[in-house]
One Martini backbone bead per residue (centre of mass of N, CA, C, O) as a GRO file, in nm:
protein
  161
    1TRP     BB    1  -0.822  -1.872   0.908
    2ARG     BB    2  -0.758  -1.809   1.246
    3TRP     BB    3  -0.562  -1.628   1.504
    4ILE     BB    4  -0.447  -1.511   1.809
    5SER     BB    5  -0.179  -1.666   1.813
    6PRO     BB    6   0.105  -1.743   1.721
    7PRO     BB    7   0.266  -1.992   1.558
    8LYS     BB    8   0.549  -2.177   1.613
    9ASP     BB    9   0.677  -2.111   1.319
   10ILE     BB   10   0.702  -1.798   1.391
   11LEU     BB   11   0.870  -1.801   1.647
   12ARG     BB   12   1.140  -1.861   1.508
   13PHE     BB   13   1.169  -1.559   1.407
   14VAL     BB   14   1.004  -1.440   1.672
   15LYS     BB   15   0.932  -1.299   1.947
   16VAL     BB   16   0.657  -1.192   2.122
   17GLU     BB   17   0.780  -0.927   2.245
   18GLU     BB   18   0.842  -0.819   1.950
   19VAL     BB   19   0.560  -0.805   1.846
   20LYS     BB   20   0.458  -0.605   2.060
   21SER     BB   21   0.671  -0.390   1.981
   22ARG     BB   22   0.583  -0.351   1.706
   23ASP     BB   23   0.287  -0.277   1.757
   24ALA     BB   24   0.408   0.018   1.886
   25ALA     BB   25   0.569   0.109   1.629
   26SER     BB   26   0.320   0.056   1.409
   27LYS     BB   27   0.077   0.302   1.297
   28VAL     BB   28  -0.270   0.393   1.231
   29GLU     BB   29  -0.388   0.716   1.174
   30VAL     BB   30  -0.715   0.896   1.135
   31ILE     BB   31  -0.736   1.224   1.062
   32SER     BB   32  -0.913   1.177   0.793
   33SER     BB   33  -1.057   1.094   0.498
   34GLU     BB   34  -0.768   1.180   0.344
   35LEU     BB   35  -0.586   1.116   0.620
   36LEU     BB   36  -0.290   0.937   0.709
   37ARG     BB   37  -0.088   0.793   0.981
   38VAL     BB   38   0.231   0.670   1.007
   39THR     BB   39   0.402   0.527   1.278
   40SER     BB   40   0.703   0.539   1.483
   41GLY     BB   41   0.795   0.469   1.812
   42SER     BB   42   1.101   0.364   1.771
   43GLY     BB   43   1.239   0.591   1.527
   44ARG     BB   44   1.218   0.467   1.276
   45VAL     BB   45   1.252   0.469   0.945
   46LEU     BB   46   1.004   0.520   0.685
   47ASP     BB   47   0.993   0.371   0.371
   48PRO     BB   48   0.773   0.464   0.116
   49SER     BB   49   0.856   0.211  -0.094
   50ARG     BB   50   0.752  -0.018   0.081
   51LEU     BB   51   0.464   0.049   0.076
   52LEU     BB   52   0.410   0.081  -0.223
   53ASN     BB   53   0.477  -0.202  -0.293
   54LEU     BB   54   0.246  -0.341  -0.094
   55LEU     BB   55  -0.004  -0.188  -0.231
   56ALA     BB   56  -0.009  -0.366  -0.488
   57THR     BB   57  -0.164  -0.613  -0.336
   58ASP     BB   58  -0.419  -0.385  -0.339
   59ARG     BB   59  -0.627  -0.233  -0.538
   60ARG     BB   60  -0.794  -0.051  -0.352
   61LEU     BB   61  -0.541   0.084  -0.204
   62SER     BB   62  -0.388   0.179  -0.457
   63LYS     BB   63  -0.617   0.367  -0.563
   64ALA     BB   64  -0.643   0.551  -0.279
   65VAL     BB   65  -0.341   0.631  -0.306
   66SER     BB   66  -0.167   0.954  -0.382
   67GLU     BB   67   0.015   0.992  -0.129
   68ILE     BB   68   0.363   0.999   0.020
   69THR     BB   69   0.496   1.144   0.317
   70PRO     BB   70   0.759   1.222   0.491
   71LEU     BB   71   0.806   1.207   0.844
   72GLU     BB   72   0.869   1.252   1.157
   73GLY     BB   73   0.803   0.921   1.246
   74GLY     BB   74   0.693   0.894   0.951
   75LEU     BB   75   0.376   0.910   0.761
   76LEU     BB   76   0.186   1.056   0.489
   77VAL     BB   77  -0.144   0.966   0.377
   78ARG     BB   78  -0.292   1.026   0.088
   79LEU     BB   79  -0.627   1.045  -0.047
   80SER     BB   80  -0.849   1.012  -0.323
   81LYS     BB   81  -1.012   0.817  -0.126
   82PRO     BB   82  -1.196   0.691   0.104
   83LEU     BB   83  -1.203   0.468   0.334
   84GLU     BB   84  -1.435   0.182   0.379
   85GLY     BB   85  -1.405   0.150   0.667
   86ALA     BB   86  -1.265  -0.080   0.871
   87ASP     BB   87  -1.171  -0.284   0.669
   88GLU     BB   88  -0.984  -0.096   0.510
   89ILE     BB   89  -0.818  -0.007   0.755
   90THR     BB   90  -0.713  -0.300   0.820
   91ASP     BB   91  -0.596  -0.361   0.539
   92PHE     BB   92  -0.379  -0.139   0.581
   93GLU     BB   93  -0.240  -0.239   0.840
   94ARG     BB   94  -0.148  -0.511   0.705
   95VAL     BB   95   0.055  -0.364   0.507
   96VAL     BB   96   0.228  -0.212   0.725
   97VAL     BB   97   0.329  -0.467   0.863
   98ARG     BB   98   0.456  -0.585   0.598
   99ALA     BB   99   0.663  -0.349   0.549
  100TYR     BB  100   0.781  -0.318   0.879
  101ASP     BB  101   0.720  -0.637   1.014
  102CYS     BB  102   0.861  -0.846   0.862
  103VAL     BB  103   1.001  -1.191   0.920
  104GLY     BB  104   1.027  -1.384   0.651
  105CYS     BB  105   0.824  -1.654   0.618
  106LEU     BB  106   0.672  -1.665   0.336
  107GLU     BB  107   0.345  -1.716   0.329
  108CYS     BB  108   0.265  -1.533   0.098
  109ALA     BB  109   0.426  -1.681  -0.130
  110ASN     BB  110   0.269  -1.943  -0.102
  111TRP     BB  111  -0.014  -1.793  -0.195
  112CYS     BB  112   0.072  -1.670  -0.461
  113PRO     BB  113  -0.064  -1.711  -0.773
  114ALA     BB  114   0.190  -1.525  -0.927
  115GLY     BB  115   0.480  -1.522  -0.796
  116ALA     BB  116   0.545  -1.204  -0.678
  117ILE     BB  117   0.723  -1.315  -0.422
  118ALA     BB  118   1.008  -1.203  -0.241
  119PRO     BB  119   1.299  -1.185  -0.092
  120ASP     BB  120   1.462  -0.932   0.085
  121PRO     BB  121   1.787  -0.846   0.145
  122GLN     BB  122   1.676  -0.617   0.375
  123GLY     BB  123   1.422  -0.746   0.439
  124GLY     BB  124   1.158  -0.924   0.404
  125ILE     BB  125   0.970  -0.827   0.120
  126ARG     BB  126   0.915  -0.843  -0.245
  127VAL     BB  127   0.710  -0.703  -0.516
  128ASP     BB  128   0.610  -0.787  -0.832
  129GLY     BB  129   0.454  -0.567  -1.018
  130GLN     BB  130   0.428  -0.729  -1.292
  131ARG     BB  131   0.288  -0.991  -1.145
  132CYS     BB  132   0.087  -0.846  -0.982
  133THR     BB  133  -0.276  -0.843  -0.945
  134GLY     BB  134  -0.409  -0.746  -0.653
  135CYS     BB  135  -0.579  -0.959  -0.473
  136GLY     BB  136  -0.476  -1.000  -0.142
  137VAL     BB  137  -0.394  -1.284  -0.021
  138CYS     BB  138  -0.131  -1.217   0.123
  139ASN     BB  139  -0.268  -1.036   0.338
  140LEU     BB  140  -0.445  -1.267   0.456
  141LYS     BB  141  -0.183  -1.476   0.511
  142CYS     BB  142  -0.047  -1.305   0.723
  143PRO     BB  143   0.021  -1.390   1.035
  144LEU     BB  144   0.126  -1.120   1.171
  145GLY     BB  145  -0.109  -0.942   1.059
  146GLU     BB  146  -0.316  -1.088   1.212
  147TYR     BB  147  -0.210  -1.059   1.505
  148VAL     BB  148  -0.188  -0.756   1.525
  149VAL     BB  149  -0.476  -0.688   1.464
  150LYS     BB  150  -0.600  -0.834   1.706
  151LEU     BB  151  -0.448  -0.702   1.917
  152ARG     BB  152  -0.553  -0.408   1.862
  153ALA     BB  153  -0.852  -0.483   1.905
  154SER     BB  154  -0.837  -0.562   2.189
  155ARG     BB  155  -0.719  -0.279   2.286
  156ARG     BB  156  -0.960  -0.117   2.193
  157ALA     BB  157  -1.178  -0.272   2.355
  158ARG     BB  158  -1.020  -0.168   2.635
  159GLY     BB  159  -0.904   0.124   2.581
  160ALA     BB  160  -0.569   0.126   2.505
  161GLU     BB  161  -0.587   0.295   2.204
   0.00000   0.00000   0.00000
């Protein structure tokens, strides 16, 4: 199940223009095999705890990240082992989108086999680290994450990013 544009039930939470501006707001840049930069073009402060909380949903990624340091306009992510190819970088982008651009549709919670995902009172979602098994199903089922990843891929193909 994949889609190019967001389904209508997601649009009730957010306008497409907002999704496009969110795409410009949070980006993952590979600096080296051991460093990633997560930036916020909108100037908002990115809370490292939100990213750490959602990294727990993917065992591979949570084991690969050794340190997250706040920077002006973003985060510096130090890796204990390099991400393996474009697929793991895309998976990391999905987690970033879920951490900072979540619209609260709770589609991920509907698919979570452990029931570890709940709405966060401050917006978005929170993952219960005690219940989460790290299976990654929620990352694959997030409709906004899939939309943003496809939008970024099409921009890269056109040379716009």
